[in-house]
Amino acid sequence: NPRTAGAAYTLHQPGGRTRKMRLRSASCQISILGVIFLFIFTAYSTIQGFASQLYGEALASEMESTLYATFTLACFVAPAVTNTLGPRLTLFLGALGYAALVAASLLLAIVGAPWCRGVVVLGGGVLGVGAALLWTAQGRLMLEYSDGTDQGRLFAIFWALFNCSSVVGGLLTFFYFSHHSEEAPVSLYLIFLGCIVLGGAATALLAPPHTIARPAASASASAEQRVAAAAPATEDAATPLPLLPPAAPPPPLPPPLRRR
C-alpha cells in the first residue's frame, strides 16, 4: 500500500516531516482530543457542580432535568448524524451545544430578567443534544484512530486529560470565589465561554482517521491480514478442511429369500 508505506517511511525522516508525521500519529491526535474535552468540561463540570449556587435550586433542577431528557432522546439520532456529517464536524457541533448553556447563563447574569430563566432551561436542552453528538463522535474517533493494538494506551491518554478538567475547574472556581463575592459571576462565565470556544476551535486540528500514520509493525500486520483475507481465492485454499472423519460405509444388505 503506497499510503501506508509512505507514512511508515516518513516517520523516520529528519526535520519538519518527522514533526508532521508525529502530529498525524494516533497518540498525538488522541492528546488533542483529550485537550478539547479538557477545555469544554472545565467549564461544564464546574457549572454542574455549582449549579445550585449559580442558578438557585429551582432553576438548576429544571435545567438539569431538561438537559438529561434531551440527551437521552438525542442519543438515538446522534449515530446517524455522526455517520452523515463525520465525527470531526459532529464533535464541533457538540461543543456548540455546551457553549449555548454558558451563553444563556451569561445572559441571565447580565440582564437578570425573569424570561432569562427560560433561556437557561432552553440552553440546558441544547446542551443535551450537543452532549449526545459530542460523545458519539468521541467514541468513533477513539476507535478509528486506534489500529487495534494500542487501544489501552490511547484510552489512558484521553481519560487522563479529560479528568484533569475537574482539577482545573475546581482550582479556577476556588481562586475566583476567594476574590469575588458577586452572585452573578459574569467574568467567570466569560472564562467558561472562552474555554469552550477554544475547545471547539481545536477540533480543526483533528486529522481524518484514514491519514493517521501507522508504525511499520502495524503496517506489516495489516498487509498480512490482507493476504490472509485474499488467500481463499486460490483453488487449494478454497477447499474446506473436513471437520469430522468420513462416515463408515453402510453394511451390505442380506440376500433375498428364495421361495420353495
PDB file of C-alpha atoms in Angstrom:
ATOM      1  CA  ASN A   1       0.000   0.000   0.000  1.00  0.00           C
ATOM      2  CA  PRO A   2       1.769   3.223  -1.099  1.00  0.00           C
ATOM      3  CA  ARG A   3      -0.018   5.351   1.505  1.00  0.00           C
ATOM      4  CA  THR A   4       0.865   3.077   4.405  1.00  0.00           C
ATOM      5  CA  ALA A   5       4.418   2.579   3.211  1.00  0.00           C
ATOM      6  CA  GLY A   6       4.919   6.306   2.758  1.00  0.00           C
ATOM      7  CA  ALA A   7       3.604   7.031   6.251  1.00  0.00           C
ATOM      8  CA  ALA A   8       5.887   4.439   7.817  1.00  0.00           C
ATOM      9  CA  TYR A   9       8.842   5.774   5.822  1.00  0.00           C
ATOM     10  CA  THR A  10       8.388   9.448   6.597  1.00  0.00           C
ATOM     11  CA  LEU A  11       8.198   8.693  10.296  1.00  0.00           C
ATOM     12  CA  HIS A  12      11.981   8.250  10.177  1.00  0.00           C
ATOM     13  CA  GLN A  13      12.751  11.330   8.091  1.00  0.00           C
ATOM     14  CA  PRO A  14      14.619  14.190   9.790  1.00  0.00           C
ATOM     15  CA  GLY A  15      13.332  17.707  10.199  1.00  0.00           C
ATOM     16  CA  GLY A  16       9.855  19.050   9.652  1.00  0.00           C
ATOM     17  CA  ARG A  17       8.459  15.947   8.002  1.00  0.00           C
ATOM     18  CA  THR A  18       9.065  13.970  11.185  1.00  0.00           C
ATOM     19  CA  ARG A  19       7.146  16.539  13.218  1.00  0.00           C
ATOM     20  CA  LYS A  20       4.328  16.482  10.682  1.00  0.00           C
ATOM     21  CA  MET A  21       4.037  12.734  10.873  1.00  0.00           C
ATOM     22  CA  ARG A  22       4.138  12.859  14.660  1.00  0.00           C
ATOM     23  CA  LEU A  23       1.205  15.262  14.544  1.00  0.00           C
ATOM     24  CA  ARG A  24      -0.595  12.636  12.454  1.00  0.00           C
ATOM     25  CA  SER A  25       0.154   9.870  14.934  1.00  0.00           C
ATOM     26  CA  ALA A  26      -2.653   8.280  16.912  1.00  0.00           C
ATOM     27  CA  SER A  27      -1.187   9.340  20.273  1.00  0.00           C
ATOM     28  CA  CYS A  28      -0.935  12.981  19.218  1.00  0.00           C
ATOM     29  CA  GLN A  29      -4.461  13.051  17.831  1.00  0.00           C
ATOM     30  CA  ILE A  30      -5.890  11.457  20.970  1.00  0.00           C
ATOM     31  CA  SER A  31      -3.974  14.026  23.030  1.00  0.00           C
ATOM     32  CA  ILE A  32      -5.613  16.807  21.012  1.00  0.00           C
ATOM     33  CA  LEU A  33      -8.986  15.153  21.564  1.00  0.00           C
ATOM     34  CA  GLY A  34      -8.293  14.979  25.293  1.00  0.00           C
ATOM     35  CA  VAL A  35      -7.333  18.671  25.407  1.00  0.00           C
ATOM     36  CA  ILE A  36     -10.588  19.559  23.614  1.00  0.00           C
ATOM     37  CA  PHE A  37     -12.580  17.762  26.297  1.00  0.00           C
ATOM     38  CA  LEU A  38     -10.370  19.328  28.980  1.00  0.00           C
ATOM     39  CA  PHE A  39     -11.375  22.817  27.847  1.00  0.00           C
ATOM     40  CA  ILE A  40     -15.058  22.002  27.398  1.00  0.00           C
ATOM     41  CA  PHE A  41     -15.539  20.135  30.657  1.00  0.00           C
ATOM     42  CA  THR A  42     -13.513  22.578  32.706  1.00  0.00           C
ATOM     43  CA  ALA A  43     -16.480  24.857  32.072  1.00  0.00           C
ATOM     44  CA  TYR A  44     -19.343  22.382  32.177  1.00  0.00           C
ATOM     45  CA  SER A  45     -18.234  20.281  35.147  1.00  0.00           C
ATOM     46  CA  THR A  46     -17.805  23.426  37.216  1.00  0.00           C
ATOM     47  CA  ILE A  47     -21.210  24.787  36.214  1.00  0.00           C
ATOM     48  CA  GLN A  48     -22.826  21.447  37.007  1.00  0.00           C
ATOM     49  CA  GLY A  49     -21.091  21.212  40.374  1.00  0.00           C
ATOM     50  CA  PHE A  50     -22.050  24.763  41.404  1.00  0.00           C
ATOM     51  CA  ALA A  51     -25.471  24.799  39.698  1.00  0.00           C
ATOM     52  CA  SER A  52     -27.428  25.425  42.905  1.00  0.00           C
ATOM     53  CA  GLN A  53     -25.169  28.333  43.824  1.00  0.00           C
ATOM     54  CA  LEU A  54     -25.145  29.829  40.311  1.00  0.00           C
ATOM     55  CA  TYR A  55     -28.820  29.435  39.399  1.00  0.00           C
ATOM     56  CA  GLY A  56     -30.691  28.629  42.592  1.00  0.00           C
ATOM     57  CA  GLU A  57     -32.109  25.224  43.429  1.00  0.00           C
ATOM     58  CA  ALA A  58     -35.327  25.525  41.404  1.00  0.00           C
ATOM     59  CA  LEU A  59     -33.740  26.737  38.169  1.00  0.00           C
ATOM     60  CA  ALA A  60     -30.837  24.314  38.498  1.00  0.00           C
ATOM     61  CA  SER A  61     -33.262  21.394  38.867  1.00  0.00           C
ATOM     62  CA  GLU A  62     -35.284  22.453  35.815  1.00  0.00           C
ATOM     63  CA  MET A  63     -32.165  22.955  33.707  1.00  0.00           C
ATOM     64  CA  GLU A  64     -30.624  19.600  34.641  1.00  0.00           C
ATOM     65  CA  SER A  65     -33.903  17.725  34.062  1.00  0.00           C
ATOM     66  CA  THR A  66     -34.279  19.262  30.600  1.00  0.00           C
ATOM     67  CA  LEU A  67     -30.643  18.555  29.818  1.00  0.00           C
ATOM     68  CA  TYR A  68     -30.783  14.837  30.560  1.00  0.00           C
ATOM     69  CA  ALA A  69     -34.174  14.403  28.895  1.00  0.00           C
ATOM     70  CA  THR A  70     -32.926  15.841  25.597  1.00  0.00           C
ATOM     71  CA  PHE A  71     -29.647  13.974  25.964  1.00  0.00           C
ATOM     72  CA  THR A  72     -31.486  10.655  26.249  1.00  0.00           C
ATOM     73  CA  LEU A  73     -33.619  11.340  23.180  1.00  0.00           C
ATOM     74  CA  ALA A  74     -30.741  12.729  21.102  1.00  0.00           C
ATOM     75  CA  CYS A  75     -28.655   9.603  21.714  1.00  0.00           C
ATOM     76  CA  PHE A  76     -30.990   7.721  19.348  1.00  0.00           C
ATOM     77  CA  VAL A  77     -30.212  10.011  16.407  1.00  0.00           C
ATOM     78  CA  ALA A  78     -26.622  11.015  17.195  1.00  0.00           C
ATOM     79  CA  PRO A  79     -25.082   7.959  15.428  1.00  0.00           C
ATOM     80  CA  ALA A  80     -26.919   8.791  12.200  1.00  0.00           C
ATOM     81  CA  VAL A  81     -25.762  12.408  12.397  1.00  0.00           C
ATOM     82  CA  THR A  82     -22.190  11.285  13.002  1.00  0.00           C
ATOM     83  CA  ASN A  83     -22.282   8.935  10.016  1.00  0.00           C
ATOM     84  CA  THR A  84     -23.666  11.702   7.802  1.00  0.00           C
ATOM     85  CA  LEU A  85     -21.506  14.648   8.866  1.00  0.00           C
ATOM     86  CA  GLY A  86     -18.396  12.818  10.016  1.00  0.00           C
ATOM     87  CA  PRO A  87     -17.017  12.667  13.570  1.00  0.00           C
ATOM     88  CA  ARG A  88     -14.957  15.858  13.425  1.00  0.00           C
ATOM     89  CA  LEU A  89     -17.794  18.154  12.337  1.00  0.00           C
ATOM     90  CA  THR A  90     -20.154  16.398  14.742  1.00  0.00           C
ATOM     91  CA  LEU A  91     -17.664  16.994  17.560  1.00  0.00           C
ATOM     92  CA  PHE A  92     -17.603  20.710  16.729  1.00  0.00           C
ATOM     93  CA  LEU A  93     -21.408  20.915  16.701  1.00  0.00           C
ATOM     94  CA  GLY A  94     -21.494  19.128  20.049  1.00  0.00           C
ATOM     95  CA  ALA A  95     -19.141  21.731  21.525  1.00  0.00           C
ATOM     96  CA  LEU A  96     -21.523  24.477  20.377  1.00  0.00           C
ATOM     97  CA  GLY A  97     -24.232  22.854  22.496  1.00  0.00           C
ATOM     98  CA  TYR A  98     -22.110  23.348  25.603  1.00  0.00           C
ATOM     99  CA  ALA A  99     -21.469  26.964  24.600  1.00  0.00           C
ATOM    100  CA  ALA A 100     -25.239  27.516  24.397  1.00  0.00           C
ATOM    101  CA  LEU A 101     -25.721  26.889  28.124  1.00  0.00           C
ATOM    102  CA  VAL A 102     -22.820  29.148  29.087  1.00  0.00           C
ATOM    103  CA  ALA A 103     -24.125  31.912  26.818  1.00  0.00           C
ATOM    104  CA  ALA A 104     -27.611  31.572  28.370  1.00  0.00           C
ATOM    105  CA  SER A 105     -26.090  31.716  31.847  1.00  0.00           C
ATOM    106  CA  LEU A 106     -24.138  34.824  30.867  1.00  0.00           C
ATOM    107  CA  LEU A 107     -27.364  36.433  29.641  1.00  0.00           C
ATOM    108  CA  LEU A 108     -29.050  35.661  32.962  1.00  0.00           C
ATOM    109  CA  ALA A 109     -26.123  37.146  34.867  1.00  0.00           C
ATOM    110  CA  ILE A 110     -26.098  40.364  32.822  1.00  0.00           C
ATOM    111  CA  VAL A 111     -29.822  41.004  32.277  1.00  0.00           C
ATOM    112  CA  GLY A 112     -31.376  39.174  35.215  1.00  0.00           C
ATOM    113  CA  ALA A 113     -34.907  39.369  33.788  1.00  0.00           C
ATOM    114  CA  PRO A 114     -37.405  36.590  34.620  1.00  0.00           C
ATOM    115  CA  TRP A 115     -37.588  35.472  30.965  1.00  0.00           C
ATOM    116  CA  CYS A 116     -33.846  34.725  31.107  1.00  0.00           C
ATOM    117  CA  ARG A 117     -34.621  31.762  33.330  1.00  0.00           C
ATOM    118  CA  GLY A 118     -36.452  30.129  30.438  1.00  0.00           C
ATOM    119  CA  VAL A 119     -33.443  30.802  28.212  1.00  0.00           C
ATOM    120  CA  VAL A 120     -31.237  28.934  30.697  1.00  0.00           C
ATOM    121  CA  VAL A 121     -33.600  25.940  30.619  1.00  0.00           C
ATOM    122  CA  LEU A 122     -33.563  26.075  26.818  1.00  0.00           C
ATOM    123  CA  GLY A 123     -29.759  26.240  26.906  1.00  0.00           C
ATOM    124  CA  GLY A 124     -29.755  23.087  29.007  1.00  0.00           C
ATOM    125  CA  GLY A 125     -31.870  21.348  26.366  1.00  0.00           C
ATOM    126  CA  VAL A 126     -29.489  22.426  23.597  1.00  0.00           C
ATOM    127  CA  LEU A 127     -26.581  21.174  25.676  1.00  0.00           C
ATOM    128  CA  GLY A 128     -28.255  17.771  25.986  1.00  0.00           C
ATOM    129  CA  VAL A 129     -28.364  17.454  22.199  1.00  0.00           C
ATOM    130  CA  GLY A 130     -24.780  18.660  21.948  1.00  0.00           C
ATOM    131  CA  ALA A 131     -23.634  16.154  24.559  1.00  0.00           C
ATOM    132  CA  ALA A 132     -25.117  13.267  22.561  1.00  0.00           C
ATOM    133  CA  LEU A 133     -23.301  14.450  19.435  1.00  0.00           C
ATOM    134  CA  LEU A 134     -20.052  15.122  21.286  1.00  0.00           C
ATOM    135  CA  TRP A 135     -19.763  11.742  22.975  1.00  0.00           C
ATOM    136  CA  THR A 136     -20.855   9.780  19.913  1.00  0.00           C
ATOM    137  CA  ALA A 137     -18.202  11.491  17.800  1.00  0.00           C
ATOM    138  CA  GLN A 138     -15.623  10.949  20.536  1.00  0.00           C
ATOM    139  CA  GLY A 139     -16.255   7.225  20.664  1.00  0.00           C
ATOM    140  CA  ARG A 140     -15.968   6.858  16.918  1.00  0.00           C
ATOM    141  CA  LEU A 141     -12.720   8.832  16.752  1.00  0.00           C
ATOM    142  CA  MET A 142     -11.232   6.779  19.575  1.00  0.00           C
ATOM    143  CA  LEU A 143     -11.903   3.557  17.680  1.00  0.00           C
ATOM    144  CA  GLU A 144     -10.845   4.846  14.269  1.00  0.00           C
ATOM    145  CA  TYR A 145      -7.579   6.368  15.493  1.00  0.00           C
ATOM    146  CA  SER A 146      -6.574   3.038  17.046  1.00  0.00           C
ATOM    147  CA  ASP A 147      -5.049   0.230  14.982  1.00  0.00           C
ATOM    148  CA  GLY A 148      -6.326  -2.429  17.392  1.00  0.00           C
ATOM    149  CA  THR A 149      -3.040  -2.846  19.284  1.00  0.00           C
ATOM    150  CA  ASP A 150      -2.847   0.500  21.130  1.00  0.00           C
ATOM    151  CA  GLN A 151      -6.364   0.927  22.482  1.00  0.00           C
ATOM    152  CA  GLY A 152      -5.299   0.754  26.139  1.00  0.00           C
ATOM    153  CA  ARG A 153      -2.671   3.460  25.732  1.00  0.00           C
ATOM    154  CA  LEU A 154      -4.964   5.745  23.745  1.00  0.00           C
ATOM    155  CA  PHE A 155      -7.825   5.371  26.237  1.00  0.00           C
ATOM    156  CA  ALA A 156      -5.425   6.127  29.106  1.00  0.00           C
ATOM    157  CA  ILE A 157      -4.192   9.323  27.390  1.00  0.00           C
ATOM    158  CA  PHE A 158      -7.710  10.582  26.732  1.00  0.00           C
ATOM    159  CA  TRP A 159      -9.187   9.869  30.148  1.00  0.00           C
ATOM    160  CA  ALA A 160      -6.158  11.288  31.959  1.00  0.00           C
ATOM    161  CA  LEU A 161      -6.566  14.596  30.121  1.00  0.00           C
ATOM    162  CA  PHE A 162     -10.344  14.530  30.474  1.00  0.00           C
ATOM    163  CA  ASN A 163     -10.255  14.036  34.245  1.00  0.00           C
ATOM    164  CA  CYS A 164      -7.871  16.965  34.600  1.00  0.00           C
ATOM    165  CA  SER A 165     -10.890  19.167  33.802  1.00  0.00           C
ATOM    166  CA  SER A 166     -12.283  18.571  37.288  1.00  0.00           C
ATOM    167  CA  VAL A 167      -8.989  19.626  38.854  1.00  0.00           C
ATOM    168  CA  VAL A 168      -8.625  22.726  36.676  1.00  0.00           C
ATOM    169  CA  GLY A 169     -12.274  23.706  37.145  1.00  0.00           C
ATOM    170  CA  GLY A 170     -12.066  23.252  40.903  1.00  0.00           C
ATOM    171  CA  LEU A 171      -8.929  25.378  41.185  1.00  0.00           C
ATOM    172  CA  LEU A 172     -10.424  28.030  38.915  1.00  0.00           C
ATOM    173  CA  THR A 173     -13.583  28.419  40.969  1.00  0.00           C
ATOM    174  CA  PHE A 174     -11.625  28.301  44.240  1.00  0.00           C
ATOM    175  CA  PHE A 175      -9.395  31.203  43.294  1.00  0.00           C
ATOM    176  CA  TYR A 176     -12.266  33.085  41.685  1.00  0.00           C
ATOM    177  CA  PHE A 177     -14.684  32.919  44.620  1.00  0.00           C
ATOM    178  CA  SER A 178     -11.825  33.644  47.009  1.00  0.00           C
ATOM    179  CA  HIS A 179     -11.547  37.119  45.480  1.00  0.00           C
ATOM    180  CA  HIS A 180     -15.100  37.724  44.203  1.00  0.00           C
ATOM    181  CA  SER A 181     -18.379  37.602  46.091  1.00  0.00           C
ATOM    182  CA  GLU A 182     -20.951  38.667  43.461  1.00  0.00           C
ATOM    183  CA  GLU A 183     -23.992  36.472  42.975  1.00  0.00           C
ATOM    184  CA  ALA A 184     -23.845  36.727  39.163  1.00  0.00           C
ATOM    185  CA  PRO A 185     -20.238  35.876  38.199  1.00  0.00           C
ATOM    186  CA  VAL A 186     -20.149  37.498  34.744  1.00  0.00           C
ATOM    187  CA  SER A 187     -16.386  37.255  34.402  1.00  0.00           C
ATOM    188  CA  LEU A 188     -16.454  33.572  35.372  1.00  0.00           C
ATOM    189  CA  TYR A 189     -18.991  32.845  32.634  1.00  0.00           C
ATOM    190  CA  LEU A 190     -16.782  34.700  30.173  1.00  0.00           C
ATOM    191  CA  ILE A 191     -13.860  32.477  31.167  1.00  0.00           C
ATOM    192  CA  PHE A 192     -16.013  29.375  30.713  1.00  0.00           C
ATOM    193  CA  LEU A 193     -17.258  30.563  27.330  1.00  0.00           C
ATOM    194  CA  GLY A 194     -13.683  31.205  26.243  1.00  0.00           C
ATOM    195  CA  CYS A 195     -12.685  27.677  27.292  1.00  0.00           C
ATOM    196  CA  ILE A 196     -15.470  26.114  25.234  1.00  0.00           C
ATOM    197  CA  VAL A 197     -14.690  28.298  22.200  1.00  0.00           C
ATOM    198  CA  LEU A 198     -11.043  27.211  22.400  1.00  0.00           C
ATOM    199  CA  GLY A 199     -12.110  23.578  22.636  1.00  0.00           C
ATOM    200  CA  GLY A 200     -14.401  23.922  19.642  1.00  0.00           C
ATOM    201  CA  ALA A 201     -11.703  25.664  17.608  1.00  0.00           C
ATOM    202  CA  ALA A 202      -9.229  22.895  18.450  1.00  0.00           C
ATOM    203  CA  THR A 203     -11.378  20.388  16.554  1.00  0.00           C
ATOM    204  CA  ALA A 204      -9.806  21.846  13.393  1.00  0.00           C
ATOM    205  CA  LEU A 205      -6.527  20.208  14.468  1.00  0.00           C
ATOM    206  CA  LEU A 206      -8.023  16.717  14.363  1.00  0.00           C
ATOM    207  CA  ALA A 207      -6.854  14.718  11.355  1.00  0.00           C
ATOM    208  CA  PRO A 208      -9.089  12.404   9.318  1.00  0.00           C
ATOM    209  CA  PRO A 209      -8.682   8.856  10.641  1.00  0.00           C
ATOM    210  CA  HIS A 210      -7.511   7.483   7.266  1.00  0.00           C
ATOM    211  CA  THR A 211      -4.499   9.834   7.309  1.00  0.00           C
ATOM    212  CA  ILE A 212      -3.140   8.629  10.649  1.00  0.00           C
ATOM    213  CA  ALA A 213       0.466   7.439  10.419  1.00  0.00           C
ATOM    214  CA  ARG A 214       0.850   3.838  11.466  1.00  0.00           C
ATOM    215  CA  PRO A 215       4.076   2.232  12.754  1.00  0.00           C
ATOM    216  CA  ALA A 216       5.866  -0.137  10.402  1.00  0.00           C
ATOM    217  CA  ALA A 217       4.906  -3.159  12.512  1.00  0.00           C
ATOM    218  CA  SER A 218       1.257  -2.200  12.301  1.00  0.00           C
ATOM    219  CA  ALA A 219       1.540  -1.703   8.542  1.00  0.00           C
ATOM    220  CA  SER A 220       3.106  -5.138   8.036  1.00  0.00           C
ATOM    221  CA  ALA A 221       0.432  -6.715  10.212  1.00  0.00           C
ATOM    222  CA  SER A 222      -2.243  -5.087   8.087  1.00  0.00           C
ATOM    223  CA  ALA A 223      -0.557  -6.416   4.937  1.00  0.00           C
ATOM    224  CA  GLU A 224      -0.537  -9.933   6.378  1.00  0.00           C
ATOM    225  CA  GLN A 225      -4.231  -9.623   7.185  1.00  0.00           C
ATOM    226  CA  ARG A 226      -4.980  -8.543   3.620  1.00  0.00           C
ATOM    227  CA  VAL A 227      -3.003 -11.508   2.239  1.00  0.00           C
ATOM    228  CA  ALA A 228      -4.836 -13.891   4.554  1.00  0.00           C
ATOM    229  CA  ALA A 229      -8.166 -12.419   3.517  1.00  0.00           C
ATOM    230  CA  ALA A 230      -7.289 -12.904  -0.159  1.00  0.00           C
ATOM    231  CA  ALA A 231      -5.989 -16.476   0.291  1.00  0.00           C
ATOM    232  CA  PRO A 232      -9.349 -18.279  -0.210  1.00  0.00           C
ATOM    233  CA  ALA A 233      -9.350 -17.064  -3.813  1.00  0.00           C
ATOM    234  CA  THR A 234      -6.949 -19.903  -4.780  1.00  0.00           C
ATOM    235  CA  GLU A 235      -8.303 -23.356  -5.530  1.00  0.00           C
ATOM    236  CA  ASP A 236      -6.408 -25.152  -2.769  1.00  0.00           C
ATOM    237  CA  ALA A 237      -7.310 -22.656  -0.086  1.00  0.00           C
ATOM    238  CA  ALA A 238     -10.943 -22.631  -1.140  1.00  0.00           C
ATOM    239  CA  THR A 239     -11.257 -26.347  -0.419  1.00  0.00           C
ATOM    240  CA  PRO A 240     -12.692 -26.618   3.093  1.00  0.00           C
ATOM    241  CA  LEU A 241     -10.984 -28.856   5.596  1.00  0.00           C
ATOM    242  CA  PRO A 242     -13.113 -31.739   6.895  1.00  0.00           C
ATOM    243  CA  LEU A 243     -14.390 -31.043  10.379  1.00  0.00           C
ATOM    244  CA  LEU A 244     -15.407 -34.701  11.020  1.00  0.00           C
ATOM    245  CA  PRO A 245     -13.879 -38.001   9.852  1.00  0.00           C
ATOM    246  CA  PRO A 246     -15.600 -39.587   6.843  1.00  0.00           C
ATOM    247  CA  ALA A 247     -18.561 -41.754   7.700  1.00  0.00           C
ATOM    248  CA  ALA A 248     -18.163 -45.560   7.504  1.00  0.00           C
ATOM    249  CA  PRO A 249     -19.881 -47.237   4.524  1.00  0.00           C
ATOM    250  CA  PRO A 250     -23.260 -48.831   5.301  1.00  0.00           C
ATOM    251  CA  PRO A 251     -23.329 -52.641   5.883  1.00  0.00           C
ATOM    252  CA  PRO A 252     -24.324 -54.836   2.890  1.00  0.00           C
ATOM    253  CA  LEU A 253     -27.953 -55.832   2.550  1.00  0.00           C
ATOM    254  CA  PRO A 254     -28.873 -59.521   3.307  1.00  0.00           C
ATOM    255  CA  PRO A 255     -29.585 -61.772   0.253  1.00  0.00           C
ATOM    256  CA  PRO A 256     -33.254 -62.044  -0.720  1.00  0.00           C
ATOM    257  CA  LEU A 257     -35.193 -65.071   0.492  1.00  0.00           C
ATOM    258  CA  ARG A 258     -35.897 -67.812  -2.063  1.00  0.00           C
ATOM    259  CA  ARG A 259     -39.353 -69.391  -2.387  1.00  0.00           C
ATOM    260  CA  ARG A 260     -39.566 -73.172  -2.121  1.00  0.00           C
TER     261      ARG A 260
END
